[in-house]
Coordinates of C-alpha atoms in Angstrom, one line a residue:
X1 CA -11.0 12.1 -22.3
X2 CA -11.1 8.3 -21.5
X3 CA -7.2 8.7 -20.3
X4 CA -7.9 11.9 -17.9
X5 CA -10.9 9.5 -17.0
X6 CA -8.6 6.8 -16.1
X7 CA -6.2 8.7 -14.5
X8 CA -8.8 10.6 -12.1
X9 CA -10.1 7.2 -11.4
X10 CA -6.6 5.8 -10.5
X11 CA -5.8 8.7 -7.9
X12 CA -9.1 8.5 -6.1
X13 CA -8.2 4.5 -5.9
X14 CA -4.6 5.4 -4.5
X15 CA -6.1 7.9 -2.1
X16 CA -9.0 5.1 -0.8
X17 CA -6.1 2.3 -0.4
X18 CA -3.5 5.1 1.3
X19 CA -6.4 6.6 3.6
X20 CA -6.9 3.1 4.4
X21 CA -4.1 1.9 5.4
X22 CA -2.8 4.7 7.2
X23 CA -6.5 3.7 9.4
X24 CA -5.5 0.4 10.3
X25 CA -1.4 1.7 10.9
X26 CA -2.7 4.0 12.9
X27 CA -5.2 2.5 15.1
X28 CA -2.9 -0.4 15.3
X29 CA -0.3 1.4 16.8
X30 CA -2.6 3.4 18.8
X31 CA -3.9 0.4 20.6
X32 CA -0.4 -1.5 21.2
X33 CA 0.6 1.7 22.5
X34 CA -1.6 2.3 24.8
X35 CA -1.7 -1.0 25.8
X36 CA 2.0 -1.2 26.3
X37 CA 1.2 2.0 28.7
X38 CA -1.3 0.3 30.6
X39 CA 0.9 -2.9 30.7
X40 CA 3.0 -0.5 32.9
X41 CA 0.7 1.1 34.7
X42 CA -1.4 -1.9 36.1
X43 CA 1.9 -3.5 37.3
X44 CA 3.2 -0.1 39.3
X45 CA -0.4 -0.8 40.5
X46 CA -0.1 -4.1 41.1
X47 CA 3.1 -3.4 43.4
X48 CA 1.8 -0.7 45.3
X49 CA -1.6 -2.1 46.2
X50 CA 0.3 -4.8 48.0
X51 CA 2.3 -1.9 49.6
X52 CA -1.1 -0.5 50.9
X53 CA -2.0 -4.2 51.9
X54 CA 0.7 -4.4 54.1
X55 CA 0.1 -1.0 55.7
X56 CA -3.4 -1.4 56.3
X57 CA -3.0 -5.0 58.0
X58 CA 0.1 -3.8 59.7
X59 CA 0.6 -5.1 63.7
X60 CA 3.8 -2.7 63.6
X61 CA 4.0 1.3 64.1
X62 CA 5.1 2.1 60.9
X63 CA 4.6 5.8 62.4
X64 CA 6.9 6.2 64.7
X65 CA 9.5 3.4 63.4
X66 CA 9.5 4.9 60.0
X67 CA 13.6 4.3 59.6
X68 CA 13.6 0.5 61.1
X69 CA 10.4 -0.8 60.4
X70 CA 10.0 -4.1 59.2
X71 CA 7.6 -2.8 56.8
X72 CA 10.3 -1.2 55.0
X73 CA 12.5 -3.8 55.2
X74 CA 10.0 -5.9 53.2
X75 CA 9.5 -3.8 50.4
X76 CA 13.3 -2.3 50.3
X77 CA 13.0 -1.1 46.3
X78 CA 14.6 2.0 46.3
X79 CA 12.0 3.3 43.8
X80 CA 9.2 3.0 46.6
X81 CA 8.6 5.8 49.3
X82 CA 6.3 6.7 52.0
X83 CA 5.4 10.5 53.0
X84 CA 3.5 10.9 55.9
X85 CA 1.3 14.0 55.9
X86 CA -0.3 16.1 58.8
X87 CA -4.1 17.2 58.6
X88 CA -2.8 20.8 57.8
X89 CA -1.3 19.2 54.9
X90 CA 2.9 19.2 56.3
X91 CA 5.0 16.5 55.3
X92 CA 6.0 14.9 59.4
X93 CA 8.7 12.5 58.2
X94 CA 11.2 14.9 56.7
X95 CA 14.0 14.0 58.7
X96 CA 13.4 10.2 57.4
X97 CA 13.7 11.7 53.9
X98 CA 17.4 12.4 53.8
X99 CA 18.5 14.2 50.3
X100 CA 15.1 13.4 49.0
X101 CA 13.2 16.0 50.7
X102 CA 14.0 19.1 48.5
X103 CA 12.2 16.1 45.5
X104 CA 9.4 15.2 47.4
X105 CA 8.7 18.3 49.2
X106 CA 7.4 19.6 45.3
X107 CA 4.5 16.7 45.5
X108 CA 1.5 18.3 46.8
X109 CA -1.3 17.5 49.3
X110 CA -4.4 17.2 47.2
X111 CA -7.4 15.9 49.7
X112 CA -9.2 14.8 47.2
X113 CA -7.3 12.5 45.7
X114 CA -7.7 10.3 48.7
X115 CA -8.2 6.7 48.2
X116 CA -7.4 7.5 44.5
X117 CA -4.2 6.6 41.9
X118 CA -2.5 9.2 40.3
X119 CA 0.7 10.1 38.4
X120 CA 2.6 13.1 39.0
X121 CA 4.7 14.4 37.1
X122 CA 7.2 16.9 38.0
X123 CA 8.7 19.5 35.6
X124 CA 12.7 18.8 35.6
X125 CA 12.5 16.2 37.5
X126 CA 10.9 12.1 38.1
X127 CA 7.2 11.2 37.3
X128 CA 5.8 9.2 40.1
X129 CA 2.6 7.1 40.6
X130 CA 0.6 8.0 44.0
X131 CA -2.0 6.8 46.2
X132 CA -3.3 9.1 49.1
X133 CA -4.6 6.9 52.3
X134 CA -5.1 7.6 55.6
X135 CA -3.3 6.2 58.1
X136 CA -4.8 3.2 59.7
X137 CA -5.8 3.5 63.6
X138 CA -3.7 0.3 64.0
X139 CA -0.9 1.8 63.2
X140 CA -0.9 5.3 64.7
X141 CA 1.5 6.9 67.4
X142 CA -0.4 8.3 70.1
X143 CA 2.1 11.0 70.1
X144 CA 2.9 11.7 66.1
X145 CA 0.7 13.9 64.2
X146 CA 0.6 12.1 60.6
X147 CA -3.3 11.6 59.3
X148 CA -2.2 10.3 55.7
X149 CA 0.6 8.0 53.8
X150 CA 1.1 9.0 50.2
X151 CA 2.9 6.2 48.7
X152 CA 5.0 6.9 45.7
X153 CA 6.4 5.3 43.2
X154 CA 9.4 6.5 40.6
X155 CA 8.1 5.5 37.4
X156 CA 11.0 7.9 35.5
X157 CA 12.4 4.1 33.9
X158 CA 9.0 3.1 33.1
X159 CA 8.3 6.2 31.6
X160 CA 11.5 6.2 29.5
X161 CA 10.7 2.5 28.5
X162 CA 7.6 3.9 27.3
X163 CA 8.9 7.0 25.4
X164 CA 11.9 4.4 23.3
X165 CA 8.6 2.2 22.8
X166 CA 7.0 5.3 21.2
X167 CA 9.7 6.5 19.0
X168 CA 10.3 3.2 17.7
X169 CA 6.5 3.0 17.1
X170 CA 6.9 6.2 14.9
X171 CA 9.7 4.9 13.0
X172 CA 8.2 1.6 12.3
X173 CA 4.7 3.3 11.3
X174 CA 6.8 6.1 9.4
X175 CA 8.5 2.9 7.7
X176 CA 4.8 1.1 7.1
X177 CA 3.8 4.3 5.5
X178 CA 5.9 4.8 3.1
X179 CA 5.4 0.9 1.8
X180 CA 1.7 1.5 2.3
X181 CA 2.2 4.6 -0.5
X182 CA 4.4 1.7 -2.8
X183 CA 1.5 -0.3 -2.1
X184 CA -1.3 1.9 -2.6
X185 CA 0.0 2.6 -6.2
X186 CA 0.3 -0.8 -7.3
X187 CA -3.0 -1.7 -5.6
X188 CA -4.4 1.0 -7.4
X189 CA -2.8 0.5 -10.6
X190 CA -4.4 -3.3 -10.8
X191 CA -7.4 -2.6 -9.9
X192 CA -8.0 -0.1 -12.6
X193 CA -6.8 -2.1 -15.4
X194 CA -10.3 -4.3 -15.5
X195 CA -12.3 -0.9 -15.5
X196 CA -9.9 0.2 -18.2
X197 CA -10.5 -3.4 -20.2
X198 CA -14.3 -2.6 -19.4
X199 CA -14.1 0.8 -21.1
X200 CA -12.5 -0.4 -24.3
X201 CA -15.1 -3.3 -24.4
X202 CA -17.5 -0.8 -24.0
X203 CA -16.2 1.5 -26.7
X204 CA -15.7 -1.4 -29.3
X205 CA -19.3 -2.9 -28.4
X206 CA -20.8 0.3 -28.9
X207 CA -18.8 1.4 -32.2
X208 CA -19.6 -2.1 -33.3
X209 CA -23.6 -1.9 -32.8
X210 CA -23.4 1.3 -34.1
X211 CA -21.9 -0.3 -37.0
X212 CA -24.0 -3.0 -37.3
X213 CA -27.3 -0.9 -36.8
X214 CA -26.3 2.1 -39.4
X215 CA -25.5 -0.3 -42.6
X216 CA -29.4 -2.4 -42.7
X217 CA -31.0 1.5 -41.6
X218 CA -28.5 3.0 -44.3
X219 CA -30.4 0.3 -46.9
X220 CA -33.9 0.7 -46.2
X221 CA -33.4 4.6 -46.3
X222 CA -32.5 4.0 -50.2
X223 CA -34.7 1.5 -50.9
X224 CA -37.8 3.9 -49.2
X225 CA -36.3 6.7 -50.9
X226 CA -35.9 5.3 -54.1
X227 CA -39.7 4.2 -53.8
X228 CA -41.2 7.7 -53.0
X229 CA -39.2 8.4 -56.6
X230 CA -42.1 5.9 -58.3
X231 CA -45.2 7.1 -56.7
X232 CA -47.2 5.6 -59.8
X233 CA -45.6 2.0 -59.7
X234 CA -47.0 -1.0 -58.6
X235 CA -46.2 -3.3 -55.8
X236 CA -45.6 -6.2 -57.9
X237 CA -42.5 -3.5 -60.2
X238 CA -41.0 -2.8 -56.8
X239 CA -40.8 -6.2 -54.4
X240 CA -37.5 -6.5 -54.8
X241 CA -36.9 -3.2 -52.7
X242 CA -39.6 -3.8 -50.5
X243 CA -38.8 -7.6 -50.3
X244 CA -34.9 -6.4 -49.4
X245 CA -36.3 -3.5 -46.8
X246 CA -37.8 -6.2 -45.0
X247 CA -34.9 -8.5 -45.1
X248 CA -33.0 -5.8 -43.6
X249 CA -35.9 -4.8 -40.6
X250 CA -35.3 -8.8 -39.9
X251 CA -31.5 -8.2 -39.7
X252 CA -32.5 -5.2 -37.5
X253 CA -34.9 -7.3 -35.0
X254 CA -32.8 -9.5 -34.6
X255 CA -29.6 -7.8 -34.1
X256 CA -31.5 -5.8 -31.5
X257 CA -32.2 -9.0 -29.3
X258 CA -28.8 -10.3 -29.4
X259 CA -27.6 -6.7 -28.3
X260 CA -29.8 -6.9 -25.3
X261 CA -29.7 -10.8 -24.6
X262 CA -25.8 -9.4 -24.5
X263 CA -26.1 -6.3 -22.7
X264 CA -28.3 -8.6 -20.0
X265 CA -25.6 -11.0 -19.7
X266 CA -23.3 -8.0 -18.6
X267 CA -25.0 -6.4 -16.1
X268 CA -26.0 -10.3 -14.9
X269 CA -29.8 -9.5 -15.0
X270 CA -30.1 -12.6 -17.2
X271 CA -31.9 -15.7 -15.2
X272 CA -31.6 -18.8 -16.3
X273 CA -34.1 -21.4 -15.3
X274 CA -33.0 -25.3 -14.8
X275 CA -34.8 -27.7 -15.1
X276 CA -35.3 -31.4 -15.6
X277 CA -36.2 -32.5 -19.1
X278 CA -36.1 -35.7 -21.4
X279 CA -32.8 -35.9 -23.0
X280 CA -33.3 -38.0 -26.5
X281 CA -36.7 -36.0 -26.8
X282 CA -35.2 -32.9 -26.4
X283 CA -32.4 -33.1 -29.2
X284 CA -34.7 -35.1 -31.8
X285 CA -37.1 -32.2 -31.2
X286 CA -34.7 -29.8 -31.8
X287 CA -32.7 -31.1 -35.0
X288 CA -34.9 -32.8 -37.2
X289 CA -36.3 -29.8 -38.3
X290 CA -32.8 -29.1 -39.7
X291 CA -32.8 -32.1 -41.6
X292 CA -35.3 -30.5 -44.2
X293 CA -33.9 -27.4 -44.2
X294 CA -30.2 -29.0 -44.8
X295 CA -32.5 -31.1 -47.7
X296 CA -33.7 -27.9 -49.2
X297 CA -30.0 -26.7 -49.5
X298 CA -28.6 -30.1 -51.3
X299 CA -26.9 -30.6 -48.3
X300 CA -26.4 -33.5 -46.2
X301 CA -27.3 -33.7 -42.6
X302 CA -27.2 -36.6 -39.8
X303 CA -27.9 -36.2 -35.9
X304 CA -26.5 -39.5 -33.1
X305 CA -28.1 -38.7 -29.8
X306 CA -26.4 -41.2 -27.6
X307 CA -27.7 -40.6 -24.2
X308 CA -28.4 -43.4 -22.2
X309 CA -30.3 -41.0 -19.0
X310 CA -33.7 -40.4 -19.2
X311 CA -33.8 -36.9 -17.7
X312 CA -30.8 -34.3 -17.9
X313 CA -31.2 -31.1 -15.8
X314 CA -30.3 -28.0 -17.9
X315 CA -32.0 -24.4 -18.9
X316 CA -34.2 -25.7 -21.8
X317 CA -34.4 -22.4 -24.0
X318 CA -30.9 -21.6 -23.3
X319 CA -29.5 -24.8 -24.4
X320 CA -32.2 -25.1 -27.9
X321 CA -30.9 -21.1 -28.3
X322 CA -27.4 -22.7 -28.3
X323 CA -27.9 -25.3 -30.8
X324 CA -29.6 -23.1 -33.0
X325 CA -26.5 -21.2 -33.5
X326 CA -24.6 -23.9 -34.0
X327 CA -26.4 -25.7 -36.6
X328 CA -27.1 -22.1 -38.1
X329 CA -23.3 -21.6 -38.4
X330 CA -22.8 -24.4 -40.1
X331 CA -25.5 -24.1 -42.6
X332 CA -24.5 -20.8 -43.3
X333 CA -20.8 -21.6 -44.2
X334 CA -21.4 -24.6 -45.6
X335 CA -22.0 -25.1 -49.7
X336 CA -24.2 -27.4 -51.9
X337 CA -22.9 -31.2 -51.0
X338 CA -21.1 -30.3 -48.0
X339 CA -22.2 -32.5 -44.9
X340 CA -23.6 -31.6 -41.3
X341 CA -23.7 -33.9 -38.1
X342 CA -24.9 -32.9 -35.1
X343 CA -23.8 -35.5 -32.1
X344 CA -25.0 -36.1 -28.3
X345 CA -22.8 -38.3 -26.3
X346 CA -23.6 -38.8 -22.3
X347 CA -20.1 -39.6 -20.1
X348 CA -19.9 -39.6 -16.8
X349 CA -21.5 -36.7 -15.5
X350 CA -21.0 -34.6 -18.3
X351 CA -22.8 -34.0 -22.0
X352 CA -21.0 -33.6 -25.1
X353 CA -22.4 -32.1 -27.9
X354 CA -20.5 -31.7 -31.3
X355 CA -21.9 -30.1 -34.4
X356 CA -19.5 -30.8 -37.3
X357 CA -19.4 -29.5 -41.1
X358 CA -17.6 -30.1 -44.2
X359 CA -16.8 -26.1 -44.7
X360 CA -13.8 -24.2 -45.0
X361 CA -10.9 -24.3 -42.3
X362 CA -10.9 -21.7 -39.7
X363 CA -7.9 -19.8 -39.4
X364 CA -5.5 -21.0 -36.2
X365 CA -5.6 -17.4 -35.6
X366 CA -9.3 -16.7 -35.9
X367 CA -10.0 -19.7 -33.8
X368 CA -9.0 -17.5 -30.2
X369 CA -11.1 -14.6 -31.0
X370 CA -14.1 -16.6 -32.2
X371 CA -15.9 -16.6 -29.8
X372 CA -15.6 -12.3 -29.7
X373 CA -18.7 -10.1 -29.9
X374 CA -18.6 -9.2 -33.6
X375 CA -16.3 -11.4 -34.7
X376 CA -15.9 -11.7 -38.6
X377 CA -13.6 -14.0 -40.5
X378 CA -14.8 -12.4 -44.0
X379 CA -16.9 -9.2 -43.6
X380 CA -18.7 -9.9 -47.2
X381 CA -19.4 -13.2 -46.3
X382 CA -21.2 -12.2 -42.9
X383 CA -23.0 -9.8 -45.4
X384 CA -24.4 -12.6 -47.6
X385 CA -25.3 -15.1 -45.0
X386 CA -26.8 -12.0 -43.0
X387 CA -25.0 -12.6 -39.9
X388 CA -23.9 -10.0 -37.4
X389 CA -20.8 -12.0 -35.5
X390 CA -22.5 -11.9 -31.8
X391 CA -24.0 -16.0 -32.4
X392 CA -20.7 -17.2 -30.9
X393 CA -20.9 -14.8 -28.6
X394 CA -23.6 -16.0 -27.0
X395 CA -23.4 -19.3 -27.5
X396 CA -20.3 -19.2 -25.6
X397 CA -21.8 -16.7 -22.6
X398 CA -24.8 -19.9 -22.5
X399 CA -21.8 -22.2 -22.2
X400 CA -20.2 -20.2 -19.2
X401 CA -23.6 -20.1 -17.4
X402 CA -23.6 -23.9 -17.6
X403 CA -20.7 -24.1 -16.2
X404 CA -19.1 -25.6 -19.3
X405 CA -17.0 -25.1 -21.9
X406 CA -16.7 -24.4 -25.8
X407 CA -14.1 -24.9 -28.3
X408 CA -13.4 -24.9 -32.0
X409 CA -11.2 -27.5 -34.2
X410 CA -10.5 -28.1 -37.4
X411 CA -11.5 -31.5 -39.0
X412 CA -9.0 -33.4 -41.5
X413 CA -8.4 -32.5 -44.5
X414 CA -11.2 -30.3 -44.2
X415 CA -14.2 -29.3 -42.2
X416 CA -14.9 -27.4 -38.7
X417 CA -16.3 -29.3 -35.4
X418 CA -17.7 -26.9 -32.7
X419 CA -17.9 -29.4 -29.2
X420 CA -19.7 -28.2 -25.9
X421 CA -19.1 -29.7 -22.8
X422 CA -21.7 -29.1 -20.3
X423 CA -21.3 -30.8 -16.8
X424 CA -25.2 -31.5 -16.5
X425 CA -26.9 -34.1 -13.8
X426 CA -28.0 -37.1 -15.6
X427 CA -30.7 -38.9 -14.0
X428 CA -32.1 -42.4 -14.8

């Protein structure tokens, strides 16, 4: 299920990146074509606006001098032409036109394209650009019958310029489309691997909780079953059941926080709250009463709070919630005799604090997955000290929020020292 999952997810992924690139290929090539196109257009434009220029503000009878006017002999491109055209719409300079009539006589008189630029294009044969004007009173023959100049431009190069242009647009976006597919899957295929590493997290959190929650409910089942069996017994006979159901609802409460503190921390609905505070106050307040409790234990335990700034700016709760599962690790996996120091030191712009204990080693191996929701070094000794393995979890997910960091070490020959690093202001 979760790999048909994954894989539905991964094709809708390829299909958003391919769908999006072929958008931006395709409008990209859309506009540098067409801009390309009117690149060409506004400078056959360009040249025949001058040609009309010259027409207009003409002291020369370009009329009935068509052949040797001096108009023509400015603008001698070959690809530029003049057909003069009688009200009734008949082309009046047809001699002038050589071998060209039977070409231009197939470009018709259209009235109302006067004053206006237009391409023509002619099937089998050249694609010009127009513009229909009458013919200036300056420059009229008193004797000829033209009314209106339709000058024309071949365009036929510009229009094969345009159509290599095109097809080696196609190519090149043909090309950029097939990468875009190469690139689509392997977009595609990293961007699902965090929502695959998401699913598996989610899969061992849940099997873990469920874990975690059946084994205390699975006790106080038998312990309330095995009460209804002594209807007739007194409280005092049966406290060890009770006293052991309760033990386990405690488990249970607290389990249930962490799993939400956790689940919180996921979905980045936890706030944290900084604040300034007094630093020496702060620790002593926190650790001494661990000092009894260490005491009650036959245990040794020492606190150093070295911190020379008055103030340091930190989440308070977080930071006490921290230490409490430090020092509550190391009570727990520590033994009669064993000794636990709990140190502050202040450095530039950063707080240290290490908690340290004389326990067992911690496995090179164990030490990288620590710090893992659930993690258990011995399962029947997380029974007996009644932990559930998310402490570290958090501890470390309060670190992150800091902006700090958390590691683990062995002490020679033997002993464990947890050290935080938190990059807190310090003030005077």
């Amino acid at each position: 299920m979760k790999n048909k999952a994954s894989r539905n997810t991964r094709i809708k992924l390829f299909l958003v990146y391919l769908f999006s690139f072929s958008i931006i290929f395709v409008t990209l090539g859309s506009i540098v074509y067409h801009s390309f196109n009117d690149a060409l257009t506004v400078n056959v434009d360009t040249s025949m606006k001058k040609q009309i220029k010259r027409i207009k503000y003409s002291k020369y009878d370009v009329i009935s001098n068509f052949d040797d006017s001096p108009l023509l002999k400015q603008a001698p491109d070959f690809k530029v032409y003049q057909i003069l055209w009688s009200k009734d719409g008949k082309i009046t300079n047809k001699n002038a036109m050589g071998t060209r009539y039977p070409v231009f006589s197939k470009i018709p008189f259209v009235k109302s394209d006067l004053n206006k630029f237009k391409t023509i294009k002619q099937k089998n044969g050249p694609t010009f650009r127009s513009y229909l004007m009458r013919v200036p009173d300056s420059a009229v023959s008193k004797w000829h019958e033209a009314q209106y100049i339709q000058i024309i431009e071949n365009i036929e190069i510009n229009q094969n310029s345009l159509t290599s242009f095109r097809n080696i647009l196609l190519v090149s976006l043909l090309i950029f489309g097939m990468l875009s597919i190469a690139l689509s899957f392997i977009l595609s295929s990293i961007s699902i691997k965090p929502t695959i590493n998401a699913w598996n997290k989610q899969r061992e959190f849940v099997d873990n909780a469920a874990h975690e929650l059946r084994t205390p409910l699975t006790i106080i089942q038998n312990k309330l079953e095995y009460l209804l069996t002594k209807p007739n017994a007194k409280i005092i006979d049966e406290s060890e059941s009770i006293a052991t159901s309760l033990s386990e609802i405690r488990r249970l409460n607290n389990l249930t926080k962490d799993l939400l503190l956790l689940a919180n921390s996921d979905s980045h609905t936890s706030v944290f709250h900084f604040k300034r505070v007094p630093a020496k106050t702060y620790f002593e307040d926190i650790v001494k009463p661990y000092a009894d409790i260490a005491l009650s234990q036959d245990k040794q335990f020492s606190f150093q709070i070295s911190v020379s700034s008055k103030y340091i700016h930190i989440d308070e709760d977080r930071i006490h919630q921290l230490i409490v599962i430090l020092l509550d690790n190391a009570l727990k996996y520590t033994v009669a005799g064993n000794e636990i120091s709990f140190i502050v030191v202040e450095t530039t712009k950063q707080l240290v604090i290490q908690v340290i204990n004389d326990g067992e080693n911690i496995n090179d191996a164990h030490k990288k997955i620590i710090f893992q929701r659930f993690y258990r070094e011995e399962k029947s000794r997380n029974r007996k000290t009644g932990g559930n393995g998310l402490g570290l979890s958090i501890a470390k997910w309060i670190v992150d929020e800091h902006k700090g960091k958390i590691e683990v070490r062995n002490k020679m020959p033997k002993g464990v020292i947890f050290e935080v690093v938190l990059p807190v202001k310090l003030n005077e």
